[in-house]
GROMACS .gro file of C-alpha atoms in nm:
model
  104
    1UNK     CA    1   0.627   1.049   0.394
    2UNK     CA    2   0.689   0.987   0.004
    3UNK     CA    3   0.318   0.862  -0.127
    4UNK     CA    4   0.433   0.704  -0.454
    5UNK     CA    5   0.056   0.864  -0.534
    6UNK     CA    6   0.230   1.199  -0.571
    7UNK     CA    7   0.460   1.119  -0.847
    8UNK     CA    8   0.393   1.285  -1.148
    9UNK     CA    9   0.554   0.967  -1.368
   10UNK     CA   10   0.377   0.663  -1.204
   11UNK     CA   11   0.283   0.447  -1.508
   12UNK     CA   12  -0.050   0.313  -1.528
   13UNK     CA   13   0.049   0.032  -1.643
   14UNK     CA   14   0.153   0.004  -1.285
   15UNK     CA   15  -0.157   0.080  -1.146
   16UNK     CA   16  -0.358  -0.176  -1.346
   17UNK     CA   17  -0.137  -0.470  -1.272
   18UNK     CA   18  -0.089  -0.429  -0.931
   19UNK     CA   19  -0.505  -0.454  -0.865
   20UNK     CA   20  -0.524  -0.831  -0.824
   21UNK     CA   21  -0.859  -0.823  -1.075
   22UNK     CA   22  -0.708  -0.644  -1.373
   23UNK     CA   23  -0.566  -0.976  -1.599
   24UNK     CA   24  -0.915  -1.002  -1.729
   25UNK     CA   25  -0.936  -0.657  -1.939
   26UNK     CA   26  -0.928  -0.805  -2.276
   27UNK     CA   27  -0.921  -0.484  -2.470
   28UNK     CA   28  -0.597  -0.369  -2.366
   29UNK     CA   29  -0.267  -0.458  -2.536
   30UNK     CA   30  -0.163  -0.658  -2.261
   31UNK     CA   31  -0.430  -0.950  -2.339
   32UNK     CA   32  -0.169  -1.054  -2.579
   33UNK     CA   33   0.101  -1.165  -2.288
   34UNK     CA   34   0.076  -1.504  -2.144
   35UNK     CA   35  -0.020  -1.566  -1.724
   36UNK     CA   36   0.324  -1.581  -1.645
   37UNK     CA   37   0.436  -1.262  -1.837
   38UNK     CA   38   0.187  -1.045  -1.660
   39UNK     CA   39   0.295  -1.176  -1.321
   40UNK     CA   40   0.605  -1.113  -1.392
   41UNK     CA   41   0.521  -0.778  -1.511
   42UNK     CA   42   0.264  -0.713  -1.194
   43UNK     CA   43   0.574  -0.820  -0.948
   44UNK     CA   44   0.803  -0.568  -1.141
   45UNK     CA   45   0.545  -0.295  -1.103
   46UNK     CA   46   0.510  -0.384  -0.708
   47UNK     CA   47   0.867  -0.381  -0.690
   48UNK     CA   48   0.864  -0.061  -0.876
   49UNK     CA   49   0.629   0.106  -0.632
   50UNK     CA   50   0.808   0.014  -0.342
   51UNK     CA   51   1.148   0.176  -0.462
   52UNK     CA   52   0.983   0.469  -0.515
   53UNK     CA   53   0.787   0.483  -0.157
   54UNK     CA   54   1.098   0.343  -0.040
   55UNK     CA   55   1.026   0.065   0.077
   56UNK     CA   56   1.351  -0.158  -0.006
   57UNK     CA   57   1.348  -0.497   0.073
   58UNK     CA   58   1.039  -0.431   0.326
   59UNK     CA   59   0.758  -0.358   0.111
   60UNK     CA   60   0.453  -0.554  -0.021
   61UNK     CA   61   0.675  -0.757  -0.323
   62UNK     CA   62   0.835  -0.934  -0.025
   63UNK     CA   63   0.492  -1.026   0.092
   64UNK     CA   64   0.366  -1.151  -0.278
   65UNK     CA   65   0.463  -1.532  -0.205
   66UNK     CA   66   0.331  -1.509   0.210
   67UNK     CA   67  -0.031  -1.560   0.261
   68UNK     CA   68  -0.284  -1.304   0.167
   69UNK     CA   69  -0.392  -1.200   0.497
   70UNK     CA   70  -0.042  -1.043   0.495
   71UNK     CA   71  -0.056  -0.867   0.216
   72UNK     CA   72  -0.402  -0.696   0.352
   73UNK     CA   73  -0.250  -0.612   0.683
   74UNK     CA   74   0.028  -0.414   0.491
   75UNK     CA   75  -0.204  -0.215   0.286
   76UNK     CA   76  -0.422  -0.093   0.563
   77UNK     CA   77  -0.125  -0.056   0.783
   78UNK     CA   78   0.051   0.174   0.477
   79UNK     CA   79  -0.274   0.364   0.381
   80UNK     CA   80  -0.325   0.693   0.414
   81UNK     CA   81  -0.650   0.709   0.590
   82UNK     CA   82  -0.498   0.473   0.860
   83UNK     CA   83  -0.241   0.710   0.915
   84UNK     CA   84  -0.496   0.992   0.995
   85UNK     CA   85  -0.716   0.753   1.226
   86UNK     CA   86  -0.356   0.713   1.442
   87UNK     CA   87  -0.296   1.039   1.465
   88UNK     CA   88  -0.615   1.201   1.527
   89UNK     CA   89  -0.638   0.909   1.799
   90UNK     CA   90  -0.300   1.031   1.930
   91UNK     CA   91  -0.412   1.339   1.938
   92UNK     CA   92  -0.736   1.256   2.120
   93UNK     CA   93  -0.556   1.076   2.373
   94UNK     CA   94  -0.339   1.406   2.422
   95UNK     CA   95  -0.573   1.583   2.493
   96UNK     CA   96  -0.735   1.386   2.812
   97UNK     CA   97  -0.462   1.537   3.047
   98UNK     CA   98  -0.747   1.808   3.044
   99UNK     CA   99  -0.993   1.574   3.188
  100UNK     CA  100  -0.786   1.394   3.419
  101UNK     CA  101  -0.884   1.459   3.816
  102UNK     CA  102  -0.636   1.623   3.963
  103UNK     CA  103  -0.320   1.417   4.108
  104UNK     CA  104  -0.283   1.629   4.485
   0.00000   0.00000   0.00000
């Protein structure tokens, strides 16, 4: 799995603008851009993050016009901790052959 986490070079830049919150920080040199600069910025960073996890055409900037309930769904379904949940359930599940009554 590439976690664009892991990258070494991830601006944070990036990081700031893609948290929905983060227009408000008025002590940064971005308060001098405009509403429609950031967003523009913010969609290039998405888009940016999803090339490098990659994510192509599939990732969370083709959700950033849908409704919002969307864009939640794809961040659980893409976080890391929800990975581990499915596969210690998996594993779980695996392992109640061992409890099963036998089939004679």
């Amino acid at each position: 799995r590439n976690d664009t986490s892991t990258h070494p070079w991830r601006h944070a830049v990036c990081d700031m603008l893609a948290m929905p919150g983060s227009f408000n920080r008025t002590n940064s040199g971005l308060a001098v851009l405009n509403g429609k600069e950031k967003e523009q910025i913010r969609r290039g960073c998405i888009l940016l993050l999803d090339a490098l996890a990659g994510r192509a055409s599939h990732g969370l900037h083709s959700l950033l016009d849908g409704p919002a309930w969307k864009r939640v769904l794809f961040l659980i379904q893409t976080a890391d901790w929800w990975q581990q949940i499915v596969l210690t359930a998996s594993g779980l599940h695996a392992c109640m052959i061992f409890f099963e009554a036998p089939n004679y």
